[in-house]
Short mmCIF file of N, CA and C in Angstrom, two decimals:
data_model
loop_
_atom_site.label_atom_id
_atom_site.label_comp_id
_atom_site.label_asym_id
_atom_site.label_seq_id
_atom_site.Cartn_x
_atom_site.Cartn_y
_atom_site.Cartn_z
N MET A 1 -23.90 6.17 -17.26
CA MET A 1 -22.76 7.01 -16.93
C MET A 1 -22.02 7.34 -18.22
N LYS A 2 -21.82 8.61 -18.44
CA LYS A 2 -21.11 9.05 -19.64
C LYS A 2 -19.71 9.49 -19.25
N GLY A 3 -18.83 9.45 -20.23
CA GLY A 3 -17.49 9.97 -20.01
C GLY A 3 -16.49 8.88 -19.66
N LYS A 4 -15.37 9.36 -19.21
CA LYS A 4 -14.24 8.50 -18.91
C LYS A 4 -14.36 7.89 -17.51
N ILE A 5 -14.00 6.63 -17.39
CA ILE A 5 -13.99 5.97 -16.08
C ILE A 5 -12.68 6.33 -15.40
N THR A 6 -12.80 6.85 -14.19
CA THR A 6 -11.62 7.30 -13.45
C THR A 6 -11.32 6.36 -12.29
N GLU A 7 -10.16 6.56 -11.71
CA GLU A 7 -9.76 5.80 -10.53
C GLU A 7 -10.78 6.01 -9.41
N ASN A 8 -11.27 7.23 -9.26
CA ASN A 8 -12.26 7.52 -8.23
C ASN A 8 -13.57 6.77 -8.47
N ASN A 9 -13.96 6.63 -9.76
CA ASN A 9 -15.17 5.86 -10.07
C ASN A 9 -15.02 4.42 -9.62
N VAL A 10 -13.89 3.84 -9.91
CA VAL A 10 -13.64 2.45 -9.55
C VAL A 10 -13.61 2.30 -8.02
N GLU A 11 -12.95 3.24 -7.35
CA GLU A 11 -12.89 3.20 -5.89
C GLU A 11 -14.30 3.27 -5.29
N ASP A 12 -15.14 4.16 -5.84
CA ASP A 12 -16.50 4.31 -5.33
C ASP A 12 -17.30 3.02 -5.47
N VAL A 13 -17.20 2.39 -6.63
CA VAL A 13 -17.96 1.18 -6.88
C VAL A 13 -17.44 0.01 -6.05
N ALA A 14 -16.12 -0.14 -5.99
CA ALA A 14 -15.52 -1.28 -5.29
C ALA A 14 -15.41 -1.06 -3.78
N GLY A 15 -15.46 0.19 -3.34
CA GLY A 15 -15.28 0.47 -1.93
C GLY A 15 -13.86 0.21 -1.47
N LYS A 16 -12.97 0.20 -2.40
CA LYS A 16 -11.57 -0.15 -2.14
C LYS A 16 -10.69 1.04 -2.52
N THR A 17 -9.71 1.32 -1.70
CA THR A 17 -8.82 2.44 -1.99
C THR A 17 -7.82 2.04 -3.08
N SER A 18 -7.33 3.05 -3.76
CA SER A 18 -6.40 2.82 -4.86
C SER A 18 -5.05 2.35 -4.35
N TYR A 19 -4.32 1.74 -5.26
CA TYR A 19 -2.96 1.30 -4.93
C TYR A 19 -2.09 2.51 -4.61
N ALA A 20 -2.40 3.64 -5.23
CA ALA A 20 -1.63 4.87 -4.96
C ALA A 20 -1.80 5.30 -3.51
N LYS A 21 -3.01 5.22 -3.00
CA LYS A 21 -3.25 5.60 -1.60
C LYS A 21 -2.58 4.59 -0.65
N ILE A 22 -2.62 3.34 -1.01
CA ILE A 22 -1.95 2.32 -0.19
C ILE A 22 -0.45 2.62 -0.16
N GLY A 23 0.12 2.93 -1.32
CA GLY A 23 1.54 3.26 -1.40
C GLY A 23 1.89 4.51 -0.61
N LYS A 24 1.00 5.49 -0.67
CA LYS A 24 1.23 6.73 0.08
C LYS A 24 1.24 6.44 1.59
N MET A 25 0.30 5.61 2.03
CA MET A 25 0.25 5.26 3.46
C MET A 25 1.51 4.49 3.86
N ALA A 26 1.93 3.56 3.02
CA ALA A 26 3.15 2.81 3.31
C ALA A 26 4.34 3.75 3.41
N ASP A 27 4.40 4.73 2.52
CA ASP A 27 5.47 5.72 2.55
C ASP A 27 5.47 6.48 3.87
N TYR A 28 4.31 6.93 4.30
CA TYR A 28 4.22 7.66 5.56
C TYR A 28 4.66 6.79 6.74
N ILE A 29 4.22 5.54 6.72
CA ILE A 29 4.56 4.63 7.83
C ILE A 29 6.06 4.36 7.85
N ILE A 30 6.62 4.06 6.70
CA ILE A 30 8.05 3.75 6.63
C ILE A 30 8.89 4.95 7.06
N LYS A 31 8.42 6.15 6.70
CA LYS A 31 9.14 7.37 7.08
C LYS A 31 8.79 7.83 8.50
N LYS A 32 7.91 7.07 9.16
CA LYS A 32 7.46 7.38 10.52
C LYS A 32 6.81 8.75 10.61
N ASP A 33 6.07 9.10 9.56
CA ASP A 33 5.33 10.36 9.50
C ASP A 33 3.93 10.12 10.04
N ILE A 34 3.81 10.14 11.34
CA ILE A 34 2.55 9.79 12.00
C ILE A 34 1.45 10.79 11.65
N LYS A 35 1.78 12.07 11.64
CA LYS A 35 0.78 13.09 11.35
C LYS A 35 0.13 12.86 9.98
N SER A 36 0.96 12.68 8.95
CA SER A 36 0.43 12.47 7.60
C SER A 36 -0.32 11.16 7.48
N SER A 37 0.17 10.10 8.14
CA SER A 37 -0.52 8.81 8.05
C SER A 37 -1.89 8.88 8.72
N LEU A 38 -1.99 9.57 9.84
CA LEU A 38 -3.29 9.72 10.51
C LEU A 38 -4.25 10.59 9.70
N GLU A 39 -3.72 11.63 9.07
CA GLU A 39 -4.56 12.46 8.20
C GLU A 39 -5.10 11.67 7.02
N LEU A 40 -4.25 10.86 6.40
CA LEU A 40 -4.68 10.05 5.27
C LEU A 40 -5.70 9.01 5.73
N LEU A 41 -5.45 8.38 6.85
CA LEU A 41 -6.39 7.38 7.37
C LEU A 41 -7.75 8.02 7.66
N TYR A 42 -7.74 9.20 8.24
CA TYR A 42 -8.99 9.92 8.51
C TYR A 42 -9.74 10.22 7.21
N LYS A 43 -9.00 10.69 6.20
CA LYS A 43 -9.64 11.00 4.91
C LYS A 43 -10.22 9.74 4.27
N ILE A 44 -9.49 8.66 4.32
CA ILE A 44 -9.99 7.40 3.76
C ILE A 44 -11.27 6.97 4.47
N GLN A 45 -11.26 7.09 5.78
CA GLN A 45 -12.44 6.72 6.57
C GLN A 45 -13.61 7.66 6.25
N GLN A 46 -13.35 8.95 6.18
CA GLN A 46 -14.40 9.94 5.89
C GLN A 46 -14.98 9.76 4.49
N ASP A 47 -14.15 9.30 3.57
CA ASP A 47 -14.62 9.08 2.20
C ASP A 47 -15.41 7.79 2.06
N GLY A 48 -15.53 7.04 3.15
CA GLY A 48 -16.40 5.86 3.17
C GLY A 48 -15.75 4.57 2.68
N TYR A 49 -14.44 4.53 2.60
CA TYR A 49 -13.79 3.31 2.15
C TYR A 49 -13.78 2.28 3.27
N ASN A 50 -13.68 1.04 2.88
CA ASN A 50 -13.68 -0.08 3.80
C ASN A 50 -12.31 -0.15 4.49
N LEU A 51 -12.27 0.19 5.77
CA LEU A 51 -10.99 0.21 6.49
C LEU A 51 -10.43 -1.19 6.71
N TYR A 52 -11.29 -2.18 6.81
CA TYR A 52 -10.82 -3.56 6.93
C TYR A 52 -10.05 -3.96 5.67
N GLN A 53 -10.62 -3.65 4.52
CA GLN A 53 -9.96 -3.96 3.24
C GLN A 53 -8.69 -3.13 3.09
N PHE A 54 -8.74 -1.88 3.51
CA PHE A 54 -7.55 -1.03 3.45
C PHE A 54 -6.42 -1.64 4.27
N ASN A 55 -6.73 -2.11 5.45
CA ASN A 55 -5.73 -2.75 6.31
C ASN A 55 -5.13 -3.99 5.63
N LYS A 56 -5.99 -4.80 5.02
CA LYS A 56 -5.50 -5.99 4.31
C LYS A 56 -4.59 -5.61 3.16
N ASP A 57 -4.99 -4.60 2.39
CA ASP A 57 -4.20 -4.17 1.24
C ASP A 57 -2.87 -3.57 1.67
N LEU A 58 -2.88 -2.79 2.75
CA LEU A 58 -1.65 -2.20 3.27
C LEU A 58 -0.71 -3.28 3.78
N THR A 59 -1.25 -4.26 4.47
CA THR A 59 -0.44 -5.38 4.96
C THR A 59 0.21 -6.11 3.79
N GLU A 60 -0.55 -6.35 2.75
CA GLU A 60 -0.02 -7.04 1.57
C GLU A 60 1.06 -6.19 0.89
N TYR A 61 0.86 -4.90 0.80
CA TYR A 61 1.84 -4.00 0.20
C TYR A 61 3.16 -4.06 0.97
N LEU A 62 3.07 -3.96 2.29
CA LEU A 62 4.27 -4.00 3.13
C LEU A 62 4.94 -5.37 3.07
N ARG A 63 4.14 -6.41 2.97
CA ARG A 63 4.69 -7.77 2.86
C ARG A 63 5.49 -7.92 1.56
N ARG A 64 5.00 -7.30 0.51
CA ARG A 64 5.73 -7.35 -0.76
C ARG A 64 7.05 -6.59 -0.67
N ILE A 65 7.04 -5.46 0.00
CA ILE A 65 8.29 -4.71 0.21
C ILE A 65 9.27 -5.58 0.98
N LEU A 66 8.80 -6.19 2.05
CA LEU A 66 9.66 -7.05 2.86
C LEU A 66 10.19 -8.22 2.04
N SER A 67 9.32 -8.84 1.27
CA SER A 67 9.72 -9.97 0.44
C SER A 67 10.83 -9.60 -0.54
N LEU A 68 10.66 -8.46 -1.23
CA LEU A 68 11.67 -8.04 -2.20
C LEU A 68 12.96 -7.59 -1.53
N SER A 69 12.86 -7.06 -0.32
CA SER A 69 14.09 -6.67 0.37
C SER A 69 14.90 -7.89 0.78
N LEU A 70 14.22 -8.99 1.05
CA LEU A 70 14.90 -10.22 1.45
C LEU A 70 15.30 -11.09 0.26
N ASN A 71 14.51 -11.01 -0.82
CA ASN A 71 14.79 -11.83 -2.00
C ASN A 71 14.30 -11.11 -3.26
N PRO A 72 15.16 -10.32 -3.90
CA PRO A 72 14.76 -9.57 -5.10
C PRO A 72 14.25 -10.45 -6.24
N ASP A 73 14.60 -11.73 -6.25
CA ASP A 73 14.15 -12.63 -7.31
C ASP A 73 12.64 -12.85 -7.29
N LEU A 74 12.00 -12.49 -6.20
CA LEU A 74 10.54 -12.67 -6.11
C LEU A 74 9.77 -11.68 -6.98
N GLU A 75 10.47 -10.72 -7.52
CA GLU A 75 9.81 -9.71 -8.36
C GLU A 75 9.00 -10.35 -9.47
N SER A 76 9.50 -11.40 -10.07
CA SER A 76 8.79 -12.04 -11.18
C SER A 76 7.42 -12.57 -10.75
N LEU A 77 7.28 -12.96 -9.51
CA LEU A 77 5.99 -13.45 -9.03
C LEU A 77 4.96 -12.33 -8.92
N PHE A 78 5.42 -11.11 -8.62
CA PHE A 78 4.52 -9.98 -8.47
C PHE A 78 4.04 -9.45 -9.81
N ALA A 79 4.73 -9.79 -10.88
CA ALA A 79 4.38 -9.28 -12.21
C ALA A 79 2.99 -9.74 -12.65
N TYR A 80 2.49 -10.79 -12.06
CA TYR A 80 1.17 -11.30 -12.42
C TYR A 80 0.04 -10.46 -11.84
N SER A 81 0.31 -9.75 -10.75
CA SER A 81 -0.77 -9.02 -10.09
C SER A 81 -0.53 -7.52 -9.96
N LEU A 82 0.65 -7.05 -10.35
CA LEU A 82 0.97 -5.63 -10.22
C LEU A 82 1.46 -5.05 -11.54
N SER A 83 1.24 -3.76 -11.71
CA SER A 83 1.76 -3.09 -12.90
C SER A 83 3.26 -2.84 -12.73
N LYS A 84 3.90 -2.50 -13.81
CA LYS A 84 5.35 -2.22 -13.76
C LYS A 84 5.65 -1.04 -12.84
N SER A 85 4.81 -0.03 -12.86
CA SER A 85 5.06 1.13 -12.00
C SER A 85 4.87 0.77 -10.52
N GLU A 86 3.90 -0.08 -10.23
CA GLU A 86 3.70 -0.52 -8.84
C GLU A 86 4.90 -1.33 -8.35
N ILE A 87 5.40 -2.21 -9.21
CA ILE A 87 6.58 -3.01 -8.85
C ILE A 87 7.79 -2.09 -8.66
N LYS A 88 7.91 -1.09 -9.51
CA LYS A 88 9.02 -0.14 -9.39
C LYS A 88 8.98 0.56 -8.03
N ASN A 89 7.80 1.00 -7.62
CA ASN A 89 7.67 1.68 -6.32
C ASN A 89 8.04 0.75 -5.18
N ILE A 90 7.57 -0.47 -5.24
CA ILE A 90 7.87 -1.44 -4.18
C ILE A 90 9.36 -1.74 -4.14
N LYS A 91 9.98 -1.86 -5.30
CA LYS A 91 11.42 -2.12 -5.35
C LYS A 91 12.23 -0.98 -4.73
N GLU A 92 11.78 0.25 -4.94
CA GLU A 92 12.47 1.40 -4.35
C GLU A 92 12.44 1.32 -2.83
N TYR A 93 11.30 0.99 -2.28
CA TYR A 93 11.21 0.84 -0.82
C TYR A 93 12.06 -0.33 -0.35
N ALA A 94 12.06 -1.40 -1.11
CA ALA A 94 12.77 -2.62 -0.70
C ALA A 94 14.28 -2.40 -0.62
N LYS A 95 14.81 -1.50 -1.46
CA LYS A 95 16.25 -1.26 -1.48
C LYS A 95 16.79 -0.83 -0.12
N ASN A 96 16.04 0.01 0.56
CA ASN A 96 16.50 0.57 1.83
C ASN A 96 15.62 0.15 3.00
N ALA A 97 14.92 -0.93 2.83
CA ALA A 97 13.95 -1.33 3.85
C ALA A 97 14.61 -1.73 5.16
N ASP A 98 13.99 -1.29 6.23
CA ASP A 98 14.35 -1.73 7.57
C ASP A 98 13.48 -2.96 7.86
N THR A 99 14.05 -4.14 7.66
CA THR A 99 13.23 -5.36 7.75
C THR A 99 12.64 -5.55 9.14
N LYS A 100 13.36 -5.18 10.17
CA LYS A 100 12.80 -5.32 11.52
C LYS A 100 11.58 -4.42 11.69
N LEU A 101 11.67 -3.20 11.18
CA LEU A 101 10.53 -2.28 11.26
C LEU A 101 9.34 -2.84 10.47
N LEU A 102 9.60 -3.32 9.26
CA LEU A 102 8.51 -3.87 8.45
C LEU A 102 7.84 -5.06 9.13
N VAL A 103 8.64 -5.96 9.69
CA VAL A 103 8.06 -7.12 10.39
C VAL A 103 7.19 -6.64 11.54
N SER A 104 7.67 -5.66 12.27
CA SER A 104 6.93 -5.14 13.41
C SER A 104 5.60 -4.50 12.96
N ILE A 105 5.65 -3.72 11.90
CA ILE A 105 4.44 -3.08 11.39
C ILE A 105 3.44 -4.11 10.89
N ILE A 106 3.93 -5.09 10.14
CA ILE A 106 3.05 -6.13 9.60
C ILE A 106 2.41 -6.91 10.74
N LYS A 107 3.18 -7.25 11.75
CA LYS A 107 2.61 -7.95 12.91
C LYS A 107 1.52 -7.11 13.57
N GLY A 108 1.78 -5.82 13.69
CA GLY A 108 0.79 -4.93 14.28
C GLY A 108 -0.50 -4.84 13.47
N LEU A 109 -0.37 -4.85 12.16
CA LEU A 109 -1.54 -4.77 11.30
C LEU A 109 -2.38 -6.05 11.30
N ILE A 110 -1.74 -7.19 11.51
CA ILE A 110 -2.50 -8.45 11.46
C ILE A 110 -2.98 -8.92 12.82
N SER A 111 -2.58 -8.22 13.87
CA SER A 111 -3.05 -8.68 15.19
C SER A 111 -4.28 -7.95 15.64
#
């Protein structure tokens, strides 16, 4: 393979969706944009990504938002596994998070 390695290359090899797509889905869910979330889910499925892994990653993303909304000091723990921009995005959601909604969504994803 010649050239630059892209996010799409990594996604293809790993069968895992990018953190950006996980964040986009979380955004749609939090905003209750069902149409956009279903369109994105359909595209992810059509592109051949592992939906089981996507569900796990989305659950973890939402759990981090919930965690930071309840205890902002947990941010330092996420620094080991997330980039600064990823943490920034999660912190933005955490500022205005509806914790009851997040708990409900997370429960739905894990059941």
